[in-house]
PDB file of C-alpha atoms in Angstrom:
ATOM      1  CA  MET V   1       8.201 -79.345-124.678  1.00 50.00           C
ATOM      2  CA  SER V   2       4.594 -80.580-124.698  1.00 57.00           C
ATOM      3  CA  ILE V   3       2.950 -80.297-121.379  1.00 57.00           C
ATOM      4  CA  ALA V   4       1.440 -84.442-121.579  1.00 56.00           C
ATOM      5  CA  TYR V   5       4.970 -84.823-122.954  1.00 60.00           C
ATOM      6  CA  LYS V   6       6.364 -83.607-119.808  1.00 64.00           C
ATOM      7  CA  ILE V   7       3.444 -85.001-117.602  1.00 65.00           C
ATOM      8  CA  SER V   8       4.046 -88.669-119.581  1.00 68.00           C
ATOM      9  CA  SER V   9       7.837 -88.113-119.024  1.00 69.00           C
ATOM     10  CA  TYR V  10       7.491 -87.361-115.156  1.00 73.00           C
ATOM     11  CA  ASN V  11       4.828 -89.936-114.378  1.00 76.00           C
ATOM     12  CA  ARG V  12       7.359 -92.808-116.311  1.00 78.00           C
ATOM     13  CA  LYS V  13       9.714 -91.407-113.979  1.00 83.00           C
ATOM     14  CA  ARG V  14       7.813 -91.891-111.132  1.00 86.00           C
ATOM     15  CA  LYS V  15       6.726 -95.351-112.671  1.00 88.00           C
ATOM     16  CA  TRP V  16      10.404 -96.731-112.399  1.00 90.00           C
ATOM     17  CA  LYS V  17      10.991 -95.985-108.797  1.00 92.00           C
ATOM     18  CA  ILE V  18       8.295 -98.053-107.662  1.00 94.00           C
ATOM     19  CA  PHE V  19       9.543-100.893-110.082  1.00 94.00           C
ATOM     20  CA  LEU V  20      12.966-101.088-108.527  1.00 93.00           C
ATOM     21  CA  ARG V  21      11.312-100.345-104.990  1.00 92.00           C
ATOM     22  CA  GLU V  22       9.174-102.896-105.373  1.00 93.00           C
ATOM     23  CA  MET V  23      10.836-105.655-107.706  1.00 93.00           C
ATOM     24  CA  GLY V  24      14.063-104.944-106.632  1.00 88.00           C
ATOM     25  CA  SER V  25      17.581-105.524-109.624  1.00 89.00           C
ATOM     26  CA  THR V  26      20.409-107.932-109.362  1.00 93.00           C
ATOM     27  CA  PRO V  27      23.478-108.706-111.805  1.00 94.00           C
ATOM     28  CA  ASP V  28      21.759-112.029-111.952  1.00 94.00           C
ATOM     29  CA  THR V  29      17.723-111.019-111.918  1.00 96.00           C
ATOM     30  CA  LYS V  30      16.348-112.007-115.980  1.00 97.00           C
ATOM     31  CA  VAL V  31      14.170-109.578-117.097  1.00 98.00           C
ATOM     32  CA  LEU V  32      11.339-109.984-119.575  1.00 98.00           C
ATOM     33  CA  ASP V  33       9.770-106.781-121.762  1.00 98.00           C
ATOM     34  CA  VAL V  34       7.001-107.558-123.325  1.00 98.00           C
ATOM     35  CA  GLY V  35       6.155-105.332-125.833  1.00 94.00           C
ATOM     36  CA  PHE V  36       8.676-103.503-126.939  1.00 94.00           C
ATOM     37  CA  GLU V  37       8.453-100.643-129.881  1.00 90.00           C
ATOM     38  CA  GLU V  38      10.328-100.493-133.050  1.00 92.00           C
ATOM     39  CA  ASP V  39       9.762 -97.078-132.916  1.00 85.00           C
ATOM     40  CA  GLU V  40      10.717 -94.651-130.120  1.00 83.00           C
ATOM     41  CA  ARG V  41       7.607 -92.032-130.673  1.00 75.00           C
ATOM     42  CA  SER V  42       9.684 -90.314-127.408  1.00 73.00           C
ATOM     43  CA  SER V  43      12.001 -90.634-125.258  1.00 73.00           C
ATOM     44  CA  THR V  44      10.540 -92.631-122.739  1.00 74.00           C
ATOM     45  CA  SER V  45       9.771 -95.181-125.506  1.00 85.00           C
ATOM     46  CA  ASN V  46      11.949 -98.622-124.451  1.00 92.00           C
ATOM     47  CA  PHE V  47      11.556 -97.291-120.761  1.00 90.00           C
ATOM     48  CA  ILE V  48      13.259-100.388-119.069  1.00 94.00           C
ATOM     49  CA  GLU V  49      16.179-100.799-122.037  1.00 96.00           C
ATOM     50  CA  LYS V  50      17.517 -97.444-121.312  1.00 93.00           C
ATOM     51  CA  ASN V  51      17.384 -97.887-117.346  1.00 93.00           C
ATOM     52  CA  TYR V  52      17.957-101.273-115.769  1.00 95.00           C
ATOM     53  CA  PRO V  53      21.675-101.442-115.327  1.00 94.00           C
ATOM     54  CA  PHE V  54      21.564-104.666-116.795  1.00 96.00           C
ATOM     55  CA  PRO V  55      20.272-104.395-119.654  1.00 95.00           C
ATOM     56  CA  ARG V  56      22.289-108.149-121.141  1.00 97.00           C
ATOM     57  CA  ASN V  57      19.559-109.455-118.509  1.00 97.00           C
ATOM     58  CA  ILE V  58      17.546-108.289-120.357  1.00 98.00           C
ATOM     59  CA  THR V  59      15.097-109.932-123.273  1.00 98.00           C
ATOM     60  CA  ALA V  60      12.281-107.835-125.032  1.00 98.00           C
ATOM     61  CA  LEU V  61       9.822-109.754-126.675  1.00 98.00           C
ATOM     62  CA  GLY V  62       7.399-108.759-129.307  1.00 95.00           C
ATOM     63  CA  VAL V  63       5.647-108.755-132.367  1.00 94.00           C
ATOM     64  CA  GLU V  64       7.443-105.665-134.935  1.00 92.00           C
ATOM     65  CA  GLU V  65      10.925-106.667-136.685  1.00 92.00           C
ATOM     66  CA  PRO V  66      13.716-105.531-134.238  1.00 93.00           C
ATOM     67  CA  LYS V  67      16.145-103.194-137.012  1.00 93.00           C
ATOM     68  CA  LYS V  68      16.364-100.423-135.130  1.00 95.00           C
ATOM     69  CA  PHE V  69      15.937-102.037-131.705  1.00 96.00           C
ATOM     70  CA  LEU V  70      19.096-103.480-132.075  1.00 96.00           C
ATOM     71  CA  GLU V  71      20.471-100.750-133.020  1.00 96.00           C
ATOM     72  CA  ARG V  72      19.649 -99.104-130.259  1.00 95.00           C
ATOM     73  CA  TYR V  73      20.464-101.776-127.541  1.00 96.00           C
ATOM     74  CA  PRO V  74      22.826-104.415-129.511  1.00 97.00           C
ATOM     75  CA  ASP V  75      22.912-105.575-125.284  1.00 97.00           C
ATOM     76  CA  VAL V  76      19.269-106.777-125.031  1.00 98.00           C
ATOM     77  CA  ARG V  77      18.862-110.561-126.219  1.00 97.00           C
ATOM     78  CA  VAL V  78      14.814-109.227-128.661  1.00 97.00           C
ATOM     79  CA  VAL V  79      12.525-112.099-129.323  1.00 97.00           C
ATOM     80  CA  VAL V  80      10.100-112.150-132.345  1.00 97.00           C
ATOM     81  CA  TYR V  81       6.459-114.196-131.871  1.00 96.00           C
ATOM     82  CA  ASP V  82       2.807-114.655-133.047  1.00 93.00           C
ATOM     83  CA  GLY V  83       1.481-111.991-130.452  1.00 91.00           C
ATOM     84  CA  ARG V  84      -0.159-115.234-128.426  1.00 93.00           C
ATOM     85  CA  LYS V  85       2.203-117.971-126.664  1.00 96.00           C
ATOM     86  CA  PHE V  86       5.709-117.021-125.418  1.00 98.00           C
ATOM     87  CA  PRO V  87       7.915-118.581-126.917  1.00 97.00           C
ATOM     88  CA  PHE V  88       9.834-119.846-123.534  1.00 98.00           C
ATOM     89  CA  GLU V  89      10.354-122.390-120.693  1.00 98.00           C
ATOM     90  CA  PRO V  90       8.123-122.210-117.556  1.00 97.00           C
ATOM     91  CA  LYS V  91       9.200-119.526-115.339  1.00 97.00           C
ATOM     92  CA  SER V  92      12.118-118.790-117.653  1.00 97.00           C
ATOM     93  CA  PHE V  93      12.729-115.336-116.064  1.00 98.00           C
ATOM     94  CA  ASP V  94      12.573-113.702-112.845  1.00 97.00           C
ATOM     95  CA  VAL V  95      10.763-110.287-113.776  1.00 97.00           C
ATOM     96  CA  CYS V  96       8.419-109.518-116.342  1.00 98.00           C
ATOM     97  CA  TRP V  97       7.536-105.347-117.546  1.00 97.00           C
ATOM     98  CA  SER V  98       4.982-105.063-119.228  1.00 96.00           C
ATOM     99  CA  ASN V  99       4.066-101.095-119.785  1.00 92.00           C
ATOM    100  CA  ALA V 100       1.103-100.496-121.169  1.00 91.00           C
ATOM    101  CA  VAL V 101       0.832-103.142-123.603  1.00 94.00           C
ATOM    102  CA  LEU V 102      -2.375-104.898-121.692  1.00 97.00           C
ATOM    103  CA  GLU V 103      -5.067-103.099-123.555  1.00 94.00           C
ATOM    104  CA  HIS V 104      -3.241-103.640-127.214  1.00 92.00           C
ATOM    105  CA  VAL V 105      -3.591-107.140-126.923  1.00 94.00           C
ATOM    106  CA  GLY V 106      -7.779-107.627-127.744  1.00 92.00           C
ATOM    107  CA  GLY V 107     -10.914-107.953-125.976  1.00 92.00           C
ATOM    108  CA  LYS V 108     -11.054-109.273-122.392  1.00 95.00           C
ATOM    109  CA  GLU V 109     -10.201-113.401-123.534  1.00 96.00           C
ATOM    110  CA  ARG V 110      -6.833-111.866-125.985  1.00 96.00           C
ATOM    111  CA  GLN V 111      -6.240-109.864-122.063  1.00 98.00           C
ATOM    112  CA  ILE V 112      -6.637-113.240-120.223  1.00 98.00           C
ATOM    113  CA  GLU V 113      -4.780-115.230-121.726  1.00 98.00           C
ATOM    114  CA  PHE V 114      -1.898-112.649-122.210  1.00 98.00           C
ATOM    115  CA  LEU V 115      -2.306-112.582-118.547  1.00 98.00           C
ATOM    116  CA  LYS V 116      -1.783-116.423-118.404  1.00 98.00           C
ATOM    117  CA  GLU V 117       1.412-116.955-120.534  1.00 98.00           C
ATOM    118  CA  ILE V 118       3.288-113.977-118.046  1.00 98.00           C
ATOM    119  CA  VAL V 119       2.495-116.150-115.442  1.00 98.00           C
ATOM    120  CA  LYS V 120       3.506-119.462-117.209  1.00 98.00           C
ATOM    121  CA  VAL V 121       7.290-117.729-118.020  1.00 98.00           C
ATOM    122  CA  ALA V 122       8.039-115.244-115.285  1.00 98.00           C
ATOM    123  CA  LYS V 123       8.203-115.829-111.565  1.00 97.00           C
ATOM    124  CA  THR V 124       7.010-112.246-110.857  1.00 97.00           C
ATOM    125  CA  ALA V 125       5.219-109.242-112.519  1.00 98.00           C
ATOM    126  CA  PHE V 126       5.555-105.464-112.728  1.00 98.00           C
ATOM    127  CA  ILE V 127       2.878-105.114-115.742  1.00 97.00           C
ATOM    128  CA  THR V 128       0.877-101.864-116.132  1.00 95.00           C
ATOM    129  CA  THR V 129      -2.281-100.335-117.865  1.00 95.00           C
ATOM    130  CA  PRO V 130      -4.487 -96.624-118.213  1.00 93.00           C
ATOM    131  CA  ASN V 131      -7.148 -95.989-116.177  1.00 94.00           C
ATOM    132  CA  ARG V 132     -10.199 -96.197-118.321  1.00 92.00           C
ATOM    133  CA  HIS V 133     -11.942 -93.871-115.548  1.00 91.00           C
ATOM    134  CA  PHE V 134      -9.193 -91.524-115.854  1.00 88.00           C
ATOM    135  CA  PRO V 135     -10.191 -87.856-117.736  1.00 84.00           C
ATOM    136  CA  VAL V 136      -7.885 -88.423-120.564  1.00 80.00           C
ATOM    137  CA  GLU V 137      -7.368 -90.790-123.353  1.00 78.00           C
ATOM    138  CA  VAL V 138      -4.326 -90.701-122.788  1.00 77.00           C
ATOM    139  CA  HIS V 139      -2.987 -92.537-126.498  1.00 79.00           C
ATOM    140  CA  THR V 140      -4.954 -89.809-128.516  1.00 77.00           C
ATOM    141  CA  ARG V 141      -4.788 -87.118-125.744  1.00 78.00           C
ATOM    142  CA  SER V 142      -8.709 -87.465-126.090  1.00 81.00           C
ATOM    143  CA  PRO V 143     -10.772 -85.388-122.943  1.00 82.00           C
ATOM    144  CA  LEU V 144     -13.808 -87.592-122.002  1.00 80.00           C
ATOM    145  CA  LEU V 145     -15.195 -88.475-124.661  1.00 80.00           C
ATOM    146  CA  HIS V 146     -13.561 -92.738-124.115  1.00 81.00           C
ATOM    147  CA  PHE V 147     -16.170 -92.667-121.621  1.00 78.00           C
ATOM    148  CA  LEU V 148     -18.681 -92.711-125.075  1.00 78.00           C
ATOM    149  CA  PRO V 149     -19.920 -96.702-126.060  1.00 84.00           C
ATOM    150  CA  LYS V 150     -17.206 -97.723-127.913  1.00 84.00           C
ATOM    151  CA  LYS V 151     -18.425 -97.801-132.015  1.00 86.00           C
ATOM    152  CA  PHE V 152     -19.114 -93.772-131.016  1.00 86.00           C
ATOM    153  CA  PHE V 153     -15.592 -92.806-130.103  1.00 86.00           C
ATOM    154  CA  ASP V 154     -13.681 -94.840-132.618  1.00 86.00           C
ATOM    155  CA  ARG V 155     -16.045 -92.754-135.360  1.00 90.00           C
ATOM    156  CA  TYR V 156     -14.817 -89.639-133.058  1.00 85.00           C
ATOM    157  CA  LEU V 157     -10.919 -90.361-133.792  1.00 87.00           C
ATOM    158  CA  SER V 158     -11.675 -91.686-137.473  1.00 88.00           C
ATOM    159  CA  LEU V 159     -13.061 -87.934-137.893  1.00 88.00           C
ATOM    160  CA  ILE V 160     -10.029 -86.405-136.646  1.00 86.00           C
ATOM    161  CA  GLY V 161      -7.702 -88.048-137.650  1.00 86.00           C
ATOM    162  CA  LYS V 162      -6.521 -90.919-136.072  1.00 89.00           C
ATOM    163  CA  GLU V 163      -7.984 -94.187-136.767  1.00 86.00           C
ATOM    164  CA  TRP V 164      -4.570 -96.000-136.489  1.00 84.00           C
ATOM    165  CA  ALA V 165      -6.046 -95.788-132.854  1.00 83.00           C
ATOM    166  CA  THR V 166      -9.983 -96.963-133.134  1.00 84.00           C
ATOM    167  CA  GLY V 167     -10.984-100.974-132.950  1.00 82.00           C
ATOM    168  CA  ASP V 168      -8.693-103.256-131.160  1.00 81.00           C
ATOM    169  CA  TYR V 169      -5.763-100.819-131.046  1.00 80.00           C
ATOM    170  CA  MET V 170      -7.189-100.913-127.366  1.00 86.00           C
ATOM    171  CA  ASN V 171      -9.465-101.922-124.991  1.00 89.00           C
ATOM    172  CA  LEU V 172      -8.996 -99.767-121.803  1.00 90.00           C
ATOM    173  CA  LEU V 173     -10.231-101.131-118.509  1.00 95.00           C
ATOM    174  CA  THR V 174     -11.361 -99.947-115.271  1.00 95.00           C
ATOM    175  CA  LEU V 175     -10.323-101.409-111.378  1.00 97.00           C
ATOM    176  CA  LYS V 176     -13.074-104.029-112.065  1.00 97.00           C
ATOM    177  CA  ASP V 177     -12.161-104.923-115.250  1.00 97.00           C
ATOM    178  CA  VAL V 178      -8.738-105.772-113.793  1.00 98.00           C
ATOM    179  CA  HIS V 179      -9.500-107.797-111.387  1.00 98.00           C
ATOM    180  CA  GLU V 180     -11.734-110.132-113.150  1.00 98.00           C
ATOM    181  CA  LEU V 181      -9.157-110.608-115.934  1.00 98.00           C
ATOM    182  CA  LEU V 182      -7.229-111.194-112.659  1.00 98.00           C
ATOM    183  CA  ALA V 183      -8.961-113.918-111.621  1.00 98.00           C
ATOM    184  CA  GLY V 184      -9.970-115.096-115.542  1.00 98.00           C
ATOM    185  CA  ALA V 185      -6.272-115.919-115.392  1.00 98.00           C
ATOM    186  CA  GLY V 186      -6.184-117.755-112.131  1.00 96.00           C
ATOM    187  CA  ILE V 187      -4.423-115.143-110.230  1.00 96.00           C
ATOM    188  CA  SER V 188      -6.271-114.807-106.124  1.00 93.00           C
ATOM    189  CA  GLN V 189      -2.100-113.145-105.054  1.00 94.00           C
ATOM    190  CA  TYR V 190      -1.554-109.285-106.304  1.00 96.00           C
ATOM    191  CA  LYS V 191      -1.018-105.971-105.815  1.00 96.00           C
ATOM    192  CA  ILE V 192      -2.311-102.833-107.583  1.00 96.00           C
ATOM    193  CA  ILE V 193      -1.112 -99.586-106.635  1.00 95.00           C
ATOM    194  CA  LYS V 194      -3.136 -96.990-107.850  1.00 94.00           C
ATOM    195  CA  HIS V 195      -1.098 -94.193-110.332  1.00 88.00           C
ATOM    196  CA  ARG V 196      -1.800 -90.909-109.255  1.00 86.00           C
ATOM    197  CA  LEU V 197      -1.711 -87.832-111.805  1.00 81.00           C
ATOM    198  CA  PHE V 198      -3.198 -85.250-109.714  1.00 80.00           C
ATOM    199  CA  PHE V 199      -6.594 -86.180-108.180  1.00 85.00           C
ATOM    200  CA  PHE V 200      -6.795 -89.130-110.213  1.00 89.00           C
ATOM    201  CA  THR V 201      -5.701 -92.212-110.930  1.00 91.00           C
ATOM    202  CA  TYR V 202      -3.865 -92.147-113.775  1.00 88.00           C
ATOM    203  CA  GLU V 203      -2.726 -96.167-114.497  1.00 93.00           C
ATOM    204  CA  PHE V 204      -3.149 -99.315-112.681  1.00 96.00           C
ATOM    205  CA  ILE V 205       0.055-101.145-111.847  1.00 96.00           C
ATOM    206  CA  ILE V 206       0.018-104.514-111.386  1.00 98.00           C
ATOM    207  CA  ILE V 207       2.106-107.248-109.338  1.00 97.00           C
ATOM    208  CA  PHE V 208       2.261-110.672-108.548  1.00 97.00           C
ATOM    209  CA  GLY V 209       4.201-113.630-108.101  1.00 91.00           C
ATOM    210  CA  ASP V 210       6.909-114.109-105.317  1.00 78.00           C
ATOM    211  CA  ILE V 211       7.791-110.542-105.387  1.00 58.00           C
ATOM    212  CA  GLN V 212      10.595-111.309-102.150  1.00 46.00           C
ATOM    213  CA  ALA V 213      12.705-113.273-104.199  1.00 41.00           C
ATOM    214  CA  ASN V 214      14.245-110.342-106.136  1.00 41.00           C
ATOM    215  CA  VAL V 215      14.467-107.519-103.464  1.00 37.00           C
TER     216      VAL V 215
END
């Protein structure tokens, strides 16, 4: 097991404790997971499906056909969509969980649209996204080079065989970016938790909505 994997696993467990503390869980809580993974690359993939005590209350939303996912999590309801509009009625869910998806939906306008969709269908939200200022880019494990202009970083990724991470695959965010996106989505009441690793902020945990309703 690599050091990077051990760190990732440790951080997801810490994040899960924060989720339970902030959002709570009850047998009646309806949960939306935005961005399930069909191909699990590690034991930390689809973390909420693995750990939430009431899997029948989870609806997993994503863009992939869920063949293997349904085999692993038969109690979870799955909805496949076009990656734009969430196909649910307003406030259908008590809690929305979206782990490291915001940076993958496109540029600023798409990110704002994504947040608006969450506001529309969920009463509360727990959203995470990596910090662009963390010294190591967490998807590609590349140190410091993600601080370069995107076209140069993409060129480097292509040279080392990681073309899959170029283009619109990820648009990493700073704390300032996160505040601007929330404002653009009309979200004025929120909390941002800086999830730290050593002396650095590893990722941002964004919480908004009627939190007390789910504790």
